[in-house]
Structure formats: structure tokens, C-alpha cells
PDB file of C-alpha atoms and ligand atoms in Angstrom:
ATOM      1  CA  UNK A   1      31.468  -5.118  40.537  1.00  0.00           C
ATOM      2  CA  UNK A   2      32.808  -8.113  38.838  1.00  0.00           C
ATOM      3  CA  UNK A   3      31.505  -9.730  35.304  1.00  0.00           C
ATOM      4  CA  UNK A   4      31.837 -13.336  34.046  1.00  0.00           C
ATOM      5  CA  UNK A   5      31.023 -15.638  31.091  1.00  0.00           C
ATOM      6  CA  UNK A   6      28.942 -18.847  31.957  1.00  0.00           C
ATOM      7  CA  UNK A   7      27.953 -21.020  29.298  1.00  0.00           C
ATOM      8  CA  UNK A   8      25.609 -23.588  29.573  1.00  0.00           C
ATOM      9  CA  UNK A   9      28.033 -26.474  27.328  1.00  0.00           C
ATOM     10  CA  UNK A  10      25.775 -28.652  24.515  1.00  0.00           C
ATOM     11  CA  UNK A  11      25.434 -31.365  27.336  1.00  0.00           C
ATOM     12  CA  UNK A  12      23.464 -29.156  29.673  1.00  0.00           C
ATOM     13  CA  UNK A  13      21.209 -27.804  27.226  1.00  0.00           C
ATOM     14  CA  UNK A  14      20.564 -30.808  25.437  1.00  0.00           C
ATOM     15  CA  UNK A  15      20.035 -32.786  29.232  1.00  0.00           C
ATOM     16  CA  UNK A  16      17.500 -29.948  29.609  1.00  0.00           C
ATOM     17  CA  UNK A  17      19.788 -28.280  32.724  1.00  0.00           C
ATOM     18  CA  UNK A  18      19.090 -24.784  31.066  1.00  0.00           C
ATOM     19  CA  UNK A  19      17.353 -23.903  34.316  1.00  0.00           C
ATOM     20  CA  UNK A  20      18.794 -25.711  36.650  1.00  0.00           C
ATOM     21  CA  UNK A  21      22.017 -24.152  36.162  1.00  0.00           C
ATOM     22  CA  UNK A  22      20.456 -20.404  35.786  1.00  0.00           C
ATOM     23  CA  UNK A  23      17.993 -21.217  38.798  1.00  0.00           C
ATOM     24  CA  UNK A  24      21.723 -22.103  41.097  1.00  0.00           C
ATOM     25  CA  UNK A  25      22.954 -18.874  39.763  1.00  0.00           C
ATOM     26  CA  UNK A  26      19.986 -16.723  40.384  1.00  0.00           C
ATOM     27  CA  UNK A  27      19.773 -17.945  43.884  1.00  0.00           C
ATOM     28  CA  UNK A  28      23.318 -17.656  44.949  1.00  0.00           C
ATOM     29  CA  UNK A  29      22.516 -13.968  44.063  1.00  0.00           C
ATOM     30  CA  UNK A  30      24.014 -13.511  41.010  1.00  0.00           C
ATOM     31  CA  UNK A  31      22.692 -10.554  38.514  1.00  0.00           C
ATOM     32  CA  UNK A  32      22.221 -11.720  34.806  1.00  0.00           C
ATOM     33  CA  UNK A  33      23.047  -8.805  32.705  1.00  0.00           C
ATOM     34  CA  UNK A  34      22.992 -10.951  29.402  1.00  0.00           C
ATOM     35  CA  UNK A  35      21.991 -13.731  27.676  1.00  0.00           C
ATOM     36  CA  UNK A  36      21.703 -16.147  24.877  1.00  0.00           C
ATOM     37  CA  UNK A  37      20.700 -19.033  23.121  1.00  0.00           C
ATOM     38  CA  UNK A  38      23.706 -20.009  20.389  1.00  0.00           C
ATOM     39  CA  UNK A  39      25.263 -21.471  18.031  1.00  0.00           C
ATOM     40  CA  UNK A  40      29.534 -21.580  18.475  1.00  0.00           C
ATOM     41  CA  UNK A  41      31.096 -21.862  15.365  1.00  0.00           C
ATOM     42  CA  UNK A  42      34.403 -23.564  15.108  1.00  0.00           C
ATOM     43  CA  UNK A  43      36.476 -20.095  15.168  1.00  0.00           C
ATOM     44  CA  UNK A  44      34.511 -19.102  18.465  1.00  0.00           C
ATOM     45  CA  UNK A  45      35.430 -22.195  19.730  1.00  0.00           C
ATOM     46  CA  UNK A  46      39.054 -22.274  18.815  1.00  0.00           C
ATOM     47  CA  UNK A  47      39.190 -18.291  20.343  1.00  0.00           C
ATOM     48  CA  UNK A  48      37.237 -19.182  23.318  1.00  0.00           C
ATOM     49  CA  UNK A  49      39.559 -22.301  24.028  1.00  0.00           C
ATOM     50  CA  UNK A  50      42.701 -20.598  22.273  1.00  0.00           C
ATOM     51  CA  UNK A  51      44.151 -21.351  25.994  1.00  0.00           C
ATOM     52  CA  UNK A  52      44.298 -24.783  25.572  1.00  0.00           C
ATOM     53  CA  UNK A  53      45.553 -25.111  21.722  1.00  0.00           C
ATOM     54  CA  UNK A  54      48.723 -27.505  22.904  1.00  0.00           C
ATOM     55  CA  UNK A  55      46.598 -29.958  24.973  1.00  0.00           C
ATOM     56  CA  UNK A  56      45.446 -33.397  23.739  1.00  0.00           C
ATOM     57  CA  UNK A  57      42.201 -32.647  24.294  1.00  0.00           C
ATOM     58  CA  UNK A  58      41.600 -29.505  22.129  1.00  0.00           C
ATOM     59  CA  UNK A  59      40.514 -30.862  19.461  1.00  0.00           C
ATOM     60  CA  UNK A  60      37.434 -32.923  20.937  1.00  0.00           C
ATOM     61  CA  UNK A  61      36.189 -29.494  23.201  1.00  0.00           C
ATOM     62  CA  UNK A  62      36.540 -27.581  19.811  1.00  0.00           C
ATOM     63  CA  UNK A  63      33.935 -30.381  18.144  1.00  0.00           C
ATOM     64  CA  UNK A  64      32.063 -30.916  21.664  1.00  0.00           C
ATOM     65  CA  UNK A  65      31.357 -26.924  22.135  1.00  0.00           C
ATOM     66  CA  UNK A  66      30.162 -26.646  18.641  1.00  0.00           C
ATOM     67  CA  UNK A  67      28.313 -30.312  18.136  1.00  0.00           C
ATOM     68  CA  UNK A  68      24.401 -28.143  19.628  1.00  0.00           C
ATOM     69  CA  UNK A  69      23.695 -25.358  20.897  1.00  0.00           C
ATOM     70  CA  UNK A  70      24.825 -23.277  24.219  1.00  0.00           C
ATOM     71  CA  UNK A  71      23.575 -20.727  26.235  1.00  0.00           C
ATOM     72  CA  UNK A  72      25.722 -17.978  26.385  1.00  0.00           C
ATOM     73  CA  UNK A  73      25.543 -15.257  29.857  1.00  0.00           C
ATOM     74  CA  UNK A  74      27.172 -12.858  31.674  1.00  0.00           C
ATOM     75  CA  UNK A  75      26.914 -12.903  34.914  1.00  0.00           C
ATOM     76  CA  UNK A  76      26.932  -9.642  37.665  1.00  0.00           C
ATOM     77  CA  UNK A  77      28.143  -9.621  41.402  1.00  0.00           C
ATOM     78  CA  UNK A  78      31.361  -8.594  43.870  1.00  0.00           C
ATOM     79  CA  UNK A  79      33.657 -11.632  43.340  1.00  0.00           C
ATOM     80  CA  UNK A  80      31.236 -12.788  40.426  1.00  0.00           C
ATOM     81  CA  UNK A  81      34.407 -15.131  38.895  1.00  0.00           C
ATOM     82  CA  UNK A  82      34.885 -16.502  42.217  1.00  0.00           C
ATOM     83  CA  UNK A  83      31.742 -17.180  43.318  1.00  0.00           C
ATOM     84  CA  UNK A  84      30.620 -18.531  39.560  1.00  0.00           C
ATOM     85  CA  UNK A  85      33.671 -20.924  39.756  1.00  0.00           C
ATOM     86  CA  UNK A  86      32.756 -22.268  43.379  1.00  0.00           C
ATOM     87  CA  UNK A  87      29.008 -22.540  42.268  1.00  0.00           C
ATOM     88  CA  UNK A  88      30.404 -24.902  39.764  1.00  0.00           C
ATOM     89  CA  UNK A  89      32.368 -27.366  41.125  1.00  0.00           C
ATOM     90  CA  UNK A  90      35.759 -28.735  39.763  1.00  0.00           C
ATOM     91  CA  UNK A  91      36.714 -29.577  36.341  1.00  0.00           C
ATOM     92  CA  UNK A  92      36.425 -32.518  36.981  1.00  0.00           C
ATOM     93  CA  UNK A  93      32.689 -34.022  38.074  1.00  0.00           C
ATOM     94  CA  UNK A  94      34.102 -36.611  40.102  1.00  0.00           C
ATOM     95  CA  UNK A  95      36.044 -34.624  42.112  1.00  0.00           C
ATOM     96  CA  UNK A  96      33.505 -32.162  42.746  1.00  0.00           C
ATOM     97  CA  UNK A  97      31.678 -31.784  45.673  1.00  0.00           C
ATOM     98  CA  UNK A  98      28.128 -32.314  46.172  1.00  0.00           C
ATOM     99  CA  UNK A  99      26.448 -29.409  46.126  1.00  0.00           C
ATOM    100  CA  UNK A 100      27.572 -27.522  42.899  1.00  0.00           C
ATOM    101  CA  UNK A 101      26.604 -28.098  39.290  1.00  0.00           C
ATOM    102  CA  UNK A 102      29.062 -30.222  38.544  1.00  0.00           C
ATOM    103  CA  UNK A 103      28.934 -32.403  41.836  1.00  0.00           C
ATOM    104  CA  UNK A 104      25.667 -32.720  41.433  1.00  0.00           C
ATOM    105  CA  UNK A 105      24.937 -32.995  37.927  1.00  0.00           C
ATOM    106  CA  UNK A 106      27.547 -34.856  36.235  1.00  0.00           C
ATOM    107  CA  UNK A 107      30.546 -37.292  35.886  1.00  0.00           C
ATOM    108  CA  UNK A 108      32.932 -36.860  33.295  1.00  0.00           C
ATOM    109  CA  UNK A 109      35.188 -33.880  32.725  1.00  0.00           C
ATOM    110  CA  UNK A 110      34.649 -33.683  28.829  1.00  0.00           C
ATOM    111  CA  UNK A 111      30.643 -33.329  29.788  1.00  0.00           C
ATOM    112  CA  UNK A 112      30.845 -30.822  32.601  1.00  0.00           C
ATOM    113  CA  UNK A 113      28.329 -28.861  31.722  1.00  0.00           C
ATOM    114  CA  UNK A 114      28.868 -25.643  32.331  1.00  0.00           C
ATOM    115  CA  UNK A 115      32.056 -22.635  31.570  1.00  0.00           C
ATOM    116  CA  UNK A 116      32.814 -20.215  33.865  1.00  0.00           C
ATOM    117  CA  UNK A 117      35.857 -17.604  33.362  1.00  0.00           C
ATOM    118  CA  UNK A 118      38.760 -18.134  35.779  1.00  0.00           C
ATOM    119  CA  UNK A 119      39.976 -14.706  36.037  1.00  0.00           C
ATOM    120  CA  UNK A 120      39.002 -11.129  35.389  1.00  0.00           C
ATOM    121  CA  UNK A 121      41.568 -10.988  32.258  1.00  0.00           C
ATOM    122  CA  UNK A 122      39.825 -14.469  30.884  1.00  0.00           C
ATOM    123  CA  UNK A 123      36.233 -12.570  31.867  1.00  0.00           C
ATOM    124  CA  UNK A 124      37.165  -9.439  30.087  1.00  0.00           C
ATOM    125  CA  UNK A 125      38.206 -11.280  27.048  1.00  0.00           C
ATOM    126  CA  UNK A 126      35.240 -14.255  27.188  1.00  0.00           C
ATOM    127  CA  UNK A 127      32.697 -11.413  27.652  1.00  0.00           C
ATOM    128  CA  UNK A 128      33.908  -9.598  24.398  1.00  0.00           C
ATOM    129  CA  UNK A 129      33.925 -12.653  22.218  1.00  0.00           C
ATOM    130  CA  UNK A 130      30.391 -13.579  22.748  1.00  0.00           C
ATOM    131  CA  UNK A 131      28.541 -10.638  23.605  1.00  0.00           C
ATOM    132  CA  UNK A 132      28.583  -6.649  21.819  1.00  0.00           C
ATOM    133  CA  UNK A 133      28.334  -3.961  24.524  1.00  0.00           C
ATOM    134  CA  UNK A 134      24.651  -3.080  23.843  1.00  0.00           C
ATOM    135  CA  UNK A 135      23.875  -6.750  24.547  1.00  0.00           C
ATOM    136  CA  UNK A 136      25.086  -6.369  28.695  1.00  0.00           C
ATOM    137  CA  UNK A 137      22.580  -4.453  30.789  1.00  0.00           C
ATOM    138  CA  UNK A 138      22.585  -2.119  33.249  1.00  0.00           C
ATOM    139  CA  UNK A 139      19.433  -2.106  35.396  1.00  0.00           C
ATOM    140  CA  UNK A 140      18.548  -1.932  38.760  1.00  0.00           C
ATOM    141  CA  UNK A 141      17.517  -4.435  41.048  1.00  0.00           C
ATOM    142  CA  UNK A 142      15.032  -4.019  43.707  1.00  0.00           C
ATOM    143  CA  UNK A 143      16.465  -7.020  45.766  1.00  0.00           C
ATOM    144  CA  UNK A 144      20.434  -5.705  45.808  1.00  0.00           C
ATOM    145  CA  UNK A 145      20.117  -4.221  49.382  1.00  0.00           C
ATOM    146  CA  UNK A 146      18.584  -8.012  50.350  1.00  0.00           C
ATOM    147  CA  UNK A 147      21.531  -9.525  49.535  1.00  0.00           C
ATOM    148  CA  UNK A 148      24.981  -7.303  49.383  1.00  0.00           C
ATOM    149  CA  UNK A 149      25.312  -5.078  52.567  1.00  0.00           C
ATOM    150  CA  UNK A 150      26.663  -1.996  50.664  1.00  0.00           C
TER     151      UNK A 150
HETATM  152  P1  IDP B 201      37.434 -25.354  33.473  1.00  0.00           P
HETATM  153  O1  IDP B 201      36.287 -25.540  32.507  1.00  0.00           O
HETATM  154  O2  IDP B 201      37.117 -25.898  34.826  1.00  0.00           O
HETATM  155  O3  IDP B 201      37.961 -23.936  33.516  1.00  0.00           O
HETATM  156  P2  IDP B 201      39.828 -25.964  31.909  1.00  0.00           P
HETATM  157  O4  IDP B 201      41.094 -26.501  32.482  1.00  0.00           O
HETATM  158  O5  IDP B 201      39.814 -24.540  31.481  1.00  0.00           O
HETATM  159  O6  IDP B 201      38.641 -26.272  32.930  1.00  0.00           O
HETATM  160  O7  IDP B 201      39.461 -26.882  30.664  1.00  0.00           O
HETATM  161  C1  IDP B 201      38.455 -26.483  29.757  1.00  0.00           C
HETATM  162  C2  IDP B 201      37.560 -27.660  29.492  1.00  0.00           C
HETATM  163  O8  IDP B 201      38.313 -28.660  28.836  1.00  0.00           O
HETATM  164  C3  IDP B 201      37.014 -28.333  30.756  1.00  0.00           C
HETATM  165  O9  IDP B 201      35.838 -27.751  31.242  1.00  0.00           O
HETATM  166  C4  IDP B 201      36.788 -29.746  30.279  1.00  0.00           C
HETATM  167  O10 IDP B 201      35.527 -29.876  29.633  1.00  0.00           O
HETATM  168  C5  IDP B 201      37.882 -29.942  29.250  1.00  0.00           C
HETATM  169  N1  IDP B 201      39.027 -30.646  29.844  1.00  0.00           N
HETATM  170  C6  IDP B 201      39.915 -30.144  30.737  1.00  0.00           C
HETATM  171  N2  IDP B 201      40.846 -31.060  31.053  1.00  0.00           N
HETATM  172  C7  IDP B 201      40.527 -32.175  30.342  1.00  0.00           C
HETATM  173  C8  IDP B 201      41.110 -33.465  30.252  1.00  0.00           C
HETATM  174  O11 IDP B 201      42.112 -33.792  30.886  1.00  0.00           O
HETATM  175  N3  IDP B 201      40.486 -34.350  29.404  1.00  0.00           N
HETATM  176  C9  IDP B 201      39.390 -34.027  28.679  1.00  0.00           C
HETATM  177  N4  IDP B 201      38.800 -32.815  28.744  1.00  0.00           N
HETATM  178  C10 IDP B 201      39.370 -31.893  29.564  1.00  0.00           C
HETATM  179 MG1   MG B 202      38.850 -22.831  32.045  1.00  0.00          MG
END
């Protein structure tokens, strides 16, 4: 079983998307195993984007990620990085098809709304920044065998 970090980006809380976005997740059949309501400072930031440090752009997603709050989650399921990323959309808004967050919900590629990890090794690290162990759950849920198989 797979585990991702979404965040909900300043844009999507402050458009009031909190549950829009968790609602997509939830019904695609996602398990949230953790989640919160934060603050990124600007060393999060800088860590969570250390990827990036060379591009143009770094600077501006270090201010935009910090400028208001996120929601920070982790995010259960068999291909969970996969299936978060398609549930998304493309980087880019505009190029996004209709029918995932950022298709549906927005236009411009520095207000996309929403993170998702784009591989297990970026999962595995993203995870650890924002989130202790005791903060991911493991519980069971009575609707698994409704929508995985095995
Ligand atoms: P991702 O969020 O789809 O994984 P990345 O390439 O990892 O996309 O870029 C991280 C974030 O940086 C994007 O979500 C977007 O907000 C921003 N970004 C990426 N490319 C550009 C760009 O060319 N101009 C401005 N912002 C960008
Ligand atoms: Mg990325």
C-alpha cells in the first residue's frame, strides 16, 4: 500500500476548496491517514521545494506556499501517487483536463491548488517533513472490500 503528501496550496484554502479537493479524494477511494491545518514556514518551504532551487520560479512558490495557510495530508491506497497525481490534473490548469482539480478548478500554474508527490522517494521524503509517525494512522475501514478486490 502506497502513501502520498497532498496539500491543499494557500489558493485552495483561502478559495474555500478545502472540501472540494478532500471530497474528490475521498470518493476516488482514497484512505486519509493524516491531516492538518498549517502554517509552512519559509525553511519547510525551501525543503519541500528544495527540487526546484535552480528554477526562476523558486523564489515566488517559496513566498506563495508560505503567504496563508495549507492543509497538509497523507493520503492511503495501491498506486496512491499515481492515482493522487491523475486526480489532479497537470501542472499546468490550462492544460488539464476537465474533470480533475486542476481542470476544473483553476487556470494558472502558480495557483494550482493542490501538491501531490510524484514518486514514492518524493512521498517518503514529503511525508517525513510534514508529518511525525504518531501523526499517520492505521485503522481499518469497513468499506475496503467495496472498493479494492483483495
Ligand atoms: P507539480 O506541482 O505538478 O508536481 P512541479 O513541476 O513539481 O509541478 O512544480 C511545483 C510547483 O511549481 C507547481 O505546482 C507550480 O505551482 C509551480 N510551477 C511549476 N512550473 C512553473 C512555471 O513554469 N512557472 C511558475 N510556476 C511553476
Ligand atoms: Mg512536483
Amino acid at each position: 500500500m502506497e502513501r502520498t503528501l497532498v496539500l491543499i496550496k494557500p489558493d485552495g484554502v483561502q478559495r474555500g476548496l478545502v472540501g472540494e479537493v478532500i471530497s474528490r479524494l475521498e470518493r476516488r477511494g482514497l484512505k486519509l491517514v493524516a491531516m492538518k491545518l498549517m502554517q509552512v514556514d519559509d525553511a519547510l518551504a525551501r525543503q519541500h521545494y528544495a527540487e526546484h532551487v535552480d528554477r526562476p520560479f523558486f523564489a515566488d512558490l517559496v513566498v506563495f506556499i508560505s503567504s496563508s495557510p495549507v492543509v497538509a495530508m497523507v493520503w492511503e491506497a495501491d498506486a496512491a501517487v499515481e492515482v493522487v497525481r491523475n486526480t489532479m490534473g497537470q501542472t499546468n490548469p490550462a492544460s488539464s483536463p476537465m474533470g480533475t482539480i486542476r481542470g476544473d478548478l483553476a487556470l494558472d500554474i502558480g495557483r494550482n491548488l493542490v501538491h501531490g508527490s510524484d514518486s514514492l522517494e518524493s512521498a517518503a521524503r514529503e511525508v517525513a517533513l510534514f508529518f511525525g509517525h504518531a501523526e499517520i494512522l492505521d485503522y481499518q475501514r469497513n468499506t475496503d472490500l467495496w472498493i479494492n478486490e483483495a
